[in-house]
CSV table of C-alpha atoms in Angstrom, one decimal:
chain,number,residue,atom,x,y,z
A,197,UNK,CA,54.5,-21.4,11.4
A,198,UNK,CA,53.2,-22.6,8.0
A,199,UNK,CA,50.0,-23.5,9.4
A,200,UNK,CA,49.6,-20.1,11.1
A,201,UNK,CA,50.5,-18.3,7.8
A,202,UNK,CA,48.0,-20.5,5.8
A,203,UNK,CA,45.3,-19.8,8.4
A,204,UNK,CA,46.1,-16.1,8.2
A,205,UNK,CA,46.0,-16.2,4.4
A,206,UNK,CA,42.7,-18.0,4.4
A,207,UNK,CA,41.2,-15.4,6.8
A,208,UNK,CA,42.5,-12.4,4.8
A,209,UNK,CA,40.9,-14.0,1.6
A,210,UNK,CA,37.5,-14.6,3.4
A,211,UNK,CA,37.6,-11.1,4.6
A,212,UNK,CA,38.5,-9.7,1.2
A,213,UNK,CA,35.7,-11.8,-0.4
A,214,UNK,CA,33.2,-10.5,2.2
A,215,UNK,CA,34.4,-6.9,1.5
A,216,UNK,CA,33.9,-7.3,-2.2
A,217,UNK,CA,30.5,-8.8,-1.7
A,218,UNK,CA,29.3,-5.8,0.5
A,219,UNK,CA,30.6,-3.5,-2.0
A,220,UNK,CA,28.7,-5.1,-4.8
A,221,UNK,CA,25.7,-5.3,-2.7
A,222,UNK,CA,26.0,-1.5,-2.1
A,223,UNK,CA,26.2,-0.8,-5.8
A,224,UNK,CA,22.9,-3.0,-6.7
A,225,UNK,CA,19.5,-3.3,-4.8
A,226,UNK,CA,16.4,-5.7,-5.3
A,227,UNK,CA,13.0,-5.1,-3.7
A,228,UNK,CA,10.1,-7.5,-3.3
A,229,UNK,CA,7.0,-5.5,-3.3
A,230,UNK,CA,3.3,-5.9,-3.6
A,231,UNK,CA,-0.3,-5.2,-2.6
A,232,UNK,CA,-3.2,-7.2,-1.2
A,233,UNK,CA,-6.5,-5.7,-1.7
A,234,UNK,CA,-9.9,-7.5,-0.7
A,235,UNK,CA,-13.3,-6.2,0.2
A,236,UNK,CA,-17.1,-6.9,0.1
A,237,UNK,CA,-19.5,-5.2,-2.5
A,238,UNK,CA,-23.2,-5.4,-2.9
A,239,UNK,CA,-24.8,-4.1,-6.2
A,240,UNK,CA,-28.4,-3.9,-6.9
A,241,UNK,CA,-30.5,-3.8,-10.1
A,242,UNK,CA,-27.4,-5.4,-12.0
A,243,UNK,CA,-27.9,-6.9,-15.5
A,244,UNK,CA,-28.2,-10.7,-15.2
A,245,UNK,CA,-27.2,-13.3,-17.8
A,246,UNK,CA,-30.6,-14.0,-18.8
A,247,UNK,CA,-31.2,-10.2,-19.5
A,248,UNK,CA,-33.2,-9.1,-16.4
A,249,UNK,CA,-32.0,-7.4,-13.3
A,250,UNK,CA,-31.0,-8.7,-9.8
A,251,UNK,CA,-28.9,-8.0,-6.8
A,252,UNK,CA,-25.3,-9.5,-6.2
A,253,UNK,CA,-23.2,-9.7,-3.0
A,254,UNK,CA,-19.6,-10.5,-3.6
A,255,UNK,CA,-16.1,-10.7,-2.1
A,256,UNK,CA,-14.1,-8.5,-4.5
A,257,UNK,CA,-10.3,-8.6,-5.2
A,258,UNK,CA,-9.2,-4.8,-5.6
A,259,UNK,CA,-11.1,-1.9,-4.5
A,260,UNK,CA,-8.5,0.7,-4.3
A,261,UNK,CA,-5.5,-1.1,-5.7
A,262,UNK,CA,-5.1,-4.2,-7.9
A,263,UNK,CA,-3.6,-7.3,-5.7
A,264,UNK,CA,0.0,-7.5,-7.2
A,265,UNK,CA,3.6,-9.0,-6.5
A,266,UNK,CA,6.6,-7.9,-8.0
A,267,UNK,CA,10.5,-7.6,-7.9
A,268,UNK,CA,12.4,-4.6,-9.0
A,269,UNK,CA,15.9,-3.4,-8.8
A,270,UNK,CA,18.7,-1.3,-9.8
A,271,UNK,CA,22.4,-1.4,-10.3
A,272,UNK,CA,24.7,1.6,-10.0
A,273,UNK,CA,27.0,1.5,-13.2
A,274,UNK,CA,28.9,4.6,-12.4
A,275,UNK,CA,29.0,7.9,-14.0
A,276,UNK,CA,25.3,8.5,-13.0
A,277,UNK,CA,24.0,5.5,-15.2
A,278,UNK,CA,22.0,2.8,-13.7
A,279,UNK,CA,20.5,-0.5,-14.9
A,280,UNK,CA,16.9,-1.1,-13.9
A,281,UNK,CA,14.4,-4.0,-14.0
A,282,UNK,CA,10.9,-4.6,-12.9
A,283,UNK,CA,8.8,-7.9,-12.9
A,284,UNK,CA,5.1,-7.4,-11.8
A,285,UNK,CA,2.2,-10.1,-11.7
A,286,UNK,CA,-1.2,-9.8,-10.7
A,287,UNK,CA,-3.6,-12.3,-8.8
A,288,UNK,CA,-7.0,-12.4,-7.1
A,289,UNK,CA,-6.8,-11.9,-3.6
A,290,UNK,CA,-10.4,-13.5,-3.0
A,291,UNK,CA,-9.6,-16.9,-5.0
A,292,UNK,CA,-5.7,-16.9,-5.2
A,293,UNK,CA,-6.0,-17.3,-8.9
A,294,UNK,CA,-3.2,-15.4,-11.0
A,295,UNK,CA,-1.6,-15.2,-14.3
A,296,UNK,CA,-3.7,-12.4,-15.5
A,297,UNK,CA,-3.1,-9.8,-18.3
A,298,UNK,CA,-0.7,-12.3,-20.0
A,299,UNK,CA,0.9,-14.7,-17.5
A,300,UNK,CA,3.0,-14.7,-14.3
A,301,UNK,CA,4.3,-11.1,-15.0
A,302,UNK,CA,1.6,-9.9,-17.0
A,303,UNK,CA,1.7,-6.3,-15.9
A,304,UNK,CA,5.4,-5.5,-16.2
A,305,UNK,CA,8.4,-7.4,-17.4
A,306,UNK,CA,11.0,-4.9,-18.5
A,307,UNK,CA,14.7,-3.8,-18.2
A,308,UNK,CA,16.3,-0.5,-19.1
A,309,UNK,CA,19.1,2.2,-18.3
A,310,UNK,CA,18.6,5.4,-16.7
A,311,UNK,CA,20.5,8.5,-16.0
A,312,UNK,CA,20.0,12.2,-15.4
A,313,UNK,CA,19.0,12.7,-19.1
A,314,UNK,CA,16.0,10.2,-18.8
A,315,UNK,CA,15.1,6.4,-18.9
A,316,UNK,CA,15.1,4.0,-21.7
A,317,UNK,CA,13.0,0.9,-21.0
A,318,UNK,CA,12.3,-2.3,-23.1
A,319,UNK,CA,9.7,-5.0,-22.5
A,320,UNK,CA,6.1,-4.9,-21.1
A,321,UNK,CA,5.4,-1.9,-19.0
A,322,UNK,CA,2.5,0.7,-18.0
A,323,UNK,CA,1.4,2.8,-20.9
A,324,UNK,CA,2.9,6.4,-20.7
A,325,UNK,CA,-0.7,7.5,-21.8
A,326,UNK,CA,-2.5,5.9,-19.0
A,327,UNK,CA,0.1,7.2,-16.4
A,328,UNK,CA,-0.7,10.8,-17.6
A,329,UNK,CA,-4.4,10.1,-17.6
A,330,UNK,CA,-4.2,9.0,-14.1
A,331,UNK,CA,-2.6,12.2,-12.7
A,332,UNK,CA,-5.8,14.2,-13.2
A,333,UNK,CA,-8.5,11.4,-13.1
A,334,UNK,CA,-11.0,12.3,-10.3
A,335,UNK,CA,-10.3,9.0,-8.5
A,336,UNK,CA,-6.7,8.6,-9.5
A,337,UNK,CA,-7.5,5.6,-11.6
A,338,UNK,CA,-8.5,3.5,-8.5
A,339,UNK,CA,-9.3,-0.2,-9.5
A,340,UNK,CA,-13.1,0.2,-9.1
A,341,UNK,CA,-15.4,2.9,-9.9
A,342,UNK,CA,-13.0,5.3,-11.6
A,343,UNK,CA,-11.8,6.6,-14.9
A,344,UNK,CA,-10.1,3.3,-15.4
A,345,UNK,CA,-13.5,2.0,-16.5
A,346,UNK,CA,-13.7,4.5,-19.3
A,347,UNK,CA,-10.2,4.1,-20.3
A,348,UNK,CA,-10.1,0.3,-20.5
A,349,UNK,CA,-13.4,-0.8,-21.5
A,350,UNK,CA,-14.3,1.4,-24.2
A,351,UNK,CA,-11.4,-0.3,-26.3
A,352,UNK,CA,-14.0,-2.9,-27.5
A,353,UNK,CA,-17.3,-1.2,-28.4
A,354,UNK,CA,-20.4,-2.7,-30.1
A,355,UNK,CA,-21.6,-1.7,-33.4
A,356,UNK,CA,-25.0,-2.4,-34.4
A,357,UNK,CA,-24.9,-5.4,-32.0
A,358,UNK,CA,-21.7,-7.0,-33.4
A,359,UNK,CA,-18.6,-6.9,-31.4
A,360,UNK,CA,-15.7,-5.4,-33.3
A,361,UNK,CA,-12.7,-5.8,-31.0
A,362,UNK,CA,-9.5,-4.1,-32.2
A,363,UNK,CA,-7.7,-7.3,-30.8
A,364,UNK,CA,-4.3,-5.7,-30.5
A,365,UNK,CA,-2.3,-8.3,-28.5
A,366,UNK,CA,0.1,-5.4,-27.6
A,367,UNK,CA,-2.3,-3.3,-25.8
A,368,UNK,CA,-3.7,-5.2,-22.7
A,369,UNK,CA,-6.9,-3.2,-21.9
A,370,UNK,CA,-4.9,-0.2,-23.0
A,371,UNK,CA,-3.2,-0.2,-19.6
A,372,UNK,CA,0.0,-2.2,-20.3
A,373,UNK,CA,1.9,-2.1,-23.4
A,374,UNK,CA,3.9,-5.2,-24.6
A,375,UNK,CA,6.8,-5.5,-26.8
A,376,UNK,CA,7.2,-1.9,-26.1
A,377,UNK,CA,10.5,0.6,-26.5
A,378,UNK,CA,9.9,3.5,-24.2
A,379,UNK,CA,11.8,6.9,-23.4
A,380,UNK,CA,11.0,9.2,-20.5
A,381,UNK,CA,12.4,12.4,-19.3
A,382,UNK,CA,12.0,15.3,-17.2
A,383,UNK,CA,12.3,19.0,-18.2
A,384,UNK,CA,12.0,21.4,-15.4
A,385,UNK,CA,8.3,20.5,-14.1
A,386,UNK,CA,7.4,18.4,-17.1
A,387,UNK,CA,7.5,14.7,-17.2
A,388,UNK,CA,7.6,13.6,-20.8
A,389,UNK,CA,7.3,9.8,-21.8
A,390,UNK,CA,6.5,7.8,-24.8
A,391,UNK,CA,6.5,4.2,-25.9
A,392,UNK,CA,6.1,2.1,-29.4
A,393,UNK,CA,5.1,-1.5,-29.3
A,394,UNK,CA,6.5,-3.5,-32.2
A,395,UNK,CA,3.5,-5.1,-33.9
A,396,UNK,CA,5.8,-8.2,-35.1
A,397,UNK,CA,3.3,-9.0,-38.0
A,398,UNK,CA,5.1,-10.2,-41.2
A,399,UNK,CA,4.6,-7.9,-44.2
A,400,UNK,CA,2.7,-5.3,-42.3
A,401,UNK,CA,4.8,-3.6,-39.6
A,402,UNK,CA,2.1,-1.1,-38.5
A,403,UNK,CA,-0.4,-4.0,-37.8
A,404,UNK,CA,-0.7,-4.7,-34.1
A,405,UNK,CA,1.6,-1.7,-33.0
A,406,UNK,CA,0.8,0.8,-30.3
A,407,UNK,CA,2.0,4.5,-29.9
A,408,UNK,CA,1.5,5.8,-26.4
A,409,UNK,CA,2.5,9.3,-25.3
A,410,UNK,CA,2.0,11.1,-21.9
A,411,UNK,CA,2.9,14.6,-20.5
A,412,UNK,CA,2.3,15.9,-17.1
A,413,UNK,CA,3.2,19.3,-15.5
A,414,UNK,CA,3.4,19.5,-11.6
A,415,UNK,CA,3.5,23.1,-10.2
A,416,UNK,CA,0.8,25.2,-8.7
A,417,UNK,CA,-1.6,23.3,-10.8
A,418,UNK,CA,-1.3,19.8,-12.4
A,419,UNK,CA,-1.8,19.5,-15.9
A,420,UNK,CA,-1.9,16.2,-18.0
A,421,UNK,CA,-2.2,15.2,-21.7
A,422,UNK,CA,-2.4,11.7,-23.1
A,423,UNK,CA,-2.6,10.0,-26.3
A,424,UNK,CA,-2.7,6.5,-27.5
A,425,UNK,CA,-3.1,4.6,-30.8
A,426,UNK,CA,-3.7,1.0,-31.2
A,427,UNK,CA,-3.5,-0.8,-34.6
A,428,UNK,CA,-5.6,-3.9,-34.7
A,429,UNK,CA,-4.3,-7.1,-36.1
A,430,UNK,CA,-5.3,-8.0,-39.7
A,431,UNK,CA,-8.5,-9.9,-39.9
A,432,UNK,CA,-8.0,-13.7,-39.6
A,433,UNK,CA,-5.2,-13.3,-37.2
A,434,UNK,CA,-6.2,-14.2,-33.5
A,435,UNK,CA,-9.7,-12.8,-34.2
A,436,UNK,CA,-8.3,-9.6,-35.4
A,437,UNK,CA,-10.4,-7.2,-37.4
A,438,UNK,CA,-7.8,-4.5,-38.1
A,439,UNK,CA,-9.9,-2.0,-36.2
A,440,UNK,CA,-7.8,1.1,-34.9
A,441,UNK,CA,-8.4,2.8,-31.7
A,442,UNK,CA,-7.2,6.3,-30.9
A,443,UNK,CA,-7.8,8.0,-27.6
A,444,UNK,CA,-6.6,11.1,-26.1
A,445,UNK,CA,-7.2,13.0,-22.8
A,446,UNK,CA,-6.5,16.4,-21.1
A,447,UNK,CA,-7.0,17.1,-17.5
A,448,UNK,CA,-6.0,19.5,-14.6
A,449,UNK,CA,-6.0,19.3,-10.9
A,450,UNK,CA,-5.8,22.1,-8.2
A,451,UNK,CA,-5.0,22.1,-4.6
A,452,UNK,CA,-6.5,24.7,-2.2
A,453,UNK,CA,-5.6,23.9,1.4
A,454,UNK,CA,-6.7,20.3,2.3
A,455,UNK,CA,-9.1,20.2,-0.9
A,456,UNK,CA,-7.9,19.2,-4.5
A,457,UNK,CA,-10.2,19.9,-7.3
A,458,UNK,CA,-9.8,17.6,-10.7
A,459,UNK,CA,-11.3,17.5,-14.1
A,460,UNK,CA,-10.4,15.6,-17.3
A,461,UNK,CA,-11.8,14.8,-20.7
A,462,UNK,CA,-11.3,11.6,-22.6
A,463,UNK,CA,-12.0,10.9,-26.3
A,464,UNK,CA,-12.0,7.4,-27.5
A,465,UNK,CA,-12.5,6.6,-31.3
A,466,UNK,CA,-12.5,3.4,-33.1
A,467,UNK,CA,-12.6,3.1,-36.7
A,468,UNK,CA,-13.3,0.6,-39.3
A,469,UNK,CA,-10.1,-0.4,-41.1
A,470,UNK,CA,-11.9,-0.8,-44.6
A,471,UNK,CA,-14.1,2.2,-44.8
A,472,UNK,CA,-12.5,4.5,-42.2
A,473,UNK,CA,-15.9,4.9,-40.7
A,474,UNK,CA,-16.3,5.7,-36.9
A,475,UNK,CA,-17.5,2.6,-35.0
A,476,UNK,CA,-17.5,4.3,-31.6
A,477,UNK,CA,-16.8,7.8,-30.5
A,478,UNK,CA,-16.8,8.0,-26.7
A,479,UNK,CA,-16.7,11.3,-24.9
A,480,UNK,CA,-16.1,11.0,-21.1
A,481,UNK,CA,-16.0,13.9,-18.8
A,482,UNK,CA,-15.0,13.6,-15.3
A,483,UNK,CA,-14.8,15.9,-12.1
A,484,UNK,CA,-14.2,15.4,-8.7
A,485,UNK,CA,-13.2,16.7,-5.0
A,486,UNK,CA,-10.6,15.0,-2.8
A,487,UNK,CA,-10.7,16.6,0.8
A,488,UNK,CA,-8.2,15.6,3.6
A,489,UNK,CA,-10.4,15.5,6.7
A,490,UNK,CA,-7.3,14.6,8.7
A,491,UNK,CA,-3.7,13.7,8.2
A,492,UNK,CA,-5.0,9.9,7.9
A,493,UNK,CA,-8.4,10.4,6.2
A,494,UNK,CA,-9.5,11.4,2.7
A,495,UNK,CA,-12.9,11.7,1.3
A,496,UNK,CA,-13.8,11.9,-2.4
A,497,UNK,CA,-16.9,12.9,-4.4
A,498,UNK,CA,-16.5,12.2,-8.1
A,499,UNK,CA,-18.9,12.5,-11.2
A,500,UNK,CA,-18.4,10.8,-14.6
A,501,UNK,CA,-20.6,11.4,-17.8
A,502,UNK,CA,-19.9,9.2,-20.8
A,503,UNK,CA,-21.7,9.2,-24.3
A,504,UNK,CA,-21.1,7.3,-27.5
A,505,UNK,CA,-21.7,9.5,-30.6
A,506,UNK,CA,-21.2,6.7,-33.1
A,507,UNK,CA,-22.7,3.3,-33.5
A,508,UNK,CA,-24.9,2.3,-30.5
A,509,UNK,CA,-26.5,5.2,-28.5
A,510,UNK,CA,-24.7,4.5,-25.1
A,511,UNK,CA,-24.9,7.1,-22.3
A,512,UNK,CA,-24.1,6.8,-18.6
A,513,UNK,CA,-24.0,9.2,-15.5
A,514,UNK,CA,-21.9,7.8,-12.5
A,515,UNK,CA,-21.3,9.3,-9.1
A,516,UNK,CA,-19.0,8.0,-6.3
A,517,UNK,CA,-18.6,8.9,-2.8
A,518,UNK,CA,-15.8,7.4,-1.0
A,519,UNK,CA,-13.6,7.6,2.2
A,520,UNK,CA,-10.0,6.1,2.6
A,521,UNK,CA,-8.8,5.9,6.1
A,522,UNK,CA,-5.0,5.0,6.7
A,523,UNK,CA,-4.4,2.8,9.6
A,524,UNK,CA,-0.5,3.2,8.9
A,525,UNK,CA,1.5,4.0,5.7
A,526,UNK,CA,0.9,0.5,4.4
A,527,UNK,CA,-2.7,-0.3,5.5
A,528,UNK,CA,-5.9,1.5,4.4
A,529,UNK,CA,-9.6,0.9,5.1
A,530,UNK,CA,-11.9,2.3,2.6
A,531,UNK,CA,-15.6,2.6,1.9
A,532,UNK,CA,-17.6,3.5,-1.2
A,533,UNK,CA,-21.1,4.2,-2.5
A,534,UNK,CA,-21.6,4.6,-6.2
A,535,UNK,CA,-24.5,4.8,-8.6
A,536,UNK,CA,-25.0,4.9,-12.4
A,537,UNK,CA,-28.0,6.1,-14.3
A,538,UNK,CA,-27.6,4.1,-17.7
A,539,UNK,CA,-29.3,5.7,-20.7
A,540,UNK,CA,-31.9,3.4,-22.9
A,541,UNK,CA,-29.2,2.7,-25.2
A,542,UNK,CA,-26.7,1.4,-22.7
A,543,UNK,CA,-24.9,-1.5,-24.1
A,544,UNK,CA,-25.2,-5.0,-22.6
A,545,UNK,CA,-21.5,-5.5,-22.2
A,546,UNK,CA,-20.7,-2.1,-20.5
A,547,UNK,CA,-19.6,-2.1,-16.9
A,548,UNK,CA,-19.6,0.7,-14.5
A,549,UNK,CA,-17.4,-0.8,-12.0
A,550,UNK,CA,-14.9,-3.6,-12.0
A,551,UNK,CA,-13.3,-5.4,-8.9
A,552,UNK,CA,-10.8,-7.4,-11.0
A,553,UNK,CA,-12.6,-10.7,-11.4
A,554,UNK,CA,-16.2,-9.1,-10.8
A,555,UNK,CA,-17.8,-6.8,-13.6
A,556,UNK,CA,-20.7,-4.9,-12.2
A,557,UNK,CA,-23.0,-4.2,-15.4
A,558,UNK,CA,-25.5,-1.5,-15.2
A,559,UNK,CA,-29.0,-2.0,-16.8
A,560,UNK,CA,-30.3,0.3,-19.6
A,561,UNK,CA,-32.9,2.7,-18.5
A,562,UNK,CA,-32.3,2.1,-14.7
A,563,UNK,CA,-30.1,3.4,-11.8
A,564,UNK,CA,-27.9,0.7,-10.3
A,565,UNK,CA,-26.0,1.2,-7.1
A,566,UNK,CA,-23.1,-0.3,-5.3
A,567,UNK,CA,-21.6,-0.3,-1.7
A,568,UNK,CA,-18.2,-1.5,-1.2
A,569,UNK,CA,-15.8,-2.0,2.0
A,570,UNK,CA,-12.6,-3.3,2.0
A,571,UNK,CA,-9.0,-3.2,3.2
A,572,UNK,CA,-5.7,-2.5,1.3
A,573,UNK,CA,-2.1,-3.6,2.6
A,574,UNK,CA,1.1,-2.9,0.8
A,575,UNK,CA,4.4,-4.4,1.5
């Protein structure tokens, strides 16, 4: 009898433990996610290391999306309160190399709390400003040949041939912000978000800090507004020059049947910390048309005009024609042809397309073209 009772007791305890585990599992979840994107690209009249021009044929990593992997999850704390985390890394699908943008989880490494009132997040995360900018970018901030180039690569302009980088370690290409505290909420159809990155410089709390703000309205028309300010590190610290970068953007998108029209404007200004003089003043205008030719196919025509009003005279006119065909919800084939007409003052370090580890550099006074084919798979 005792053996039977003991066996029943252990069975009951095991059942109770399993039930408790199931209950705990129901209250929390962890998701493994990622994207693998690879393609081939051919570019002509690209600027060569020797200063001439030539063609290049490459296997690129990231045509539509960066190749990434991540872990994210949430726990229901009750009363509408949840705990959330996100760990996201970057790798090159063509070579397998990783640890870009700051290490294993160089894109995101954060934890926070959310409720019906909004979300508080601590750690490395996407800039609220760039997320708002993406809402009305003609190409949706795709990894290559999009507004991402203007947003990220005008951070380090040339001034009279001398590079003056803001060298803000918290603002990685102004897409990710580290050491950040962010708040986000939704009021009716308006999403509002903002973050502040702690500079962590002894004796100068504003140095190396980042302020990022974004707002989007989604209704009959989509509207976006973004602002970001990076304070460079003091001269002598990690190559810092103290240069301050300020950028803001406004944009709109409107859908008519299967067509969506988009337009936005980006203003990016870098200032000398000593004199306050403008080192660069980029004005970038973008416009585009997205058209769904079928439930699984979308064609896009986009145009960008960029000019620098301070320092080096730097202008470019870029057009892109692309097509994305969804084989399934997770797999997309894409094709693209693009060209940039670079002005005579086009800087030697300026790119018109980037495929993660490949920067395609246009040549001043010439028209450079690119053709790209690839596949993206999400998991």
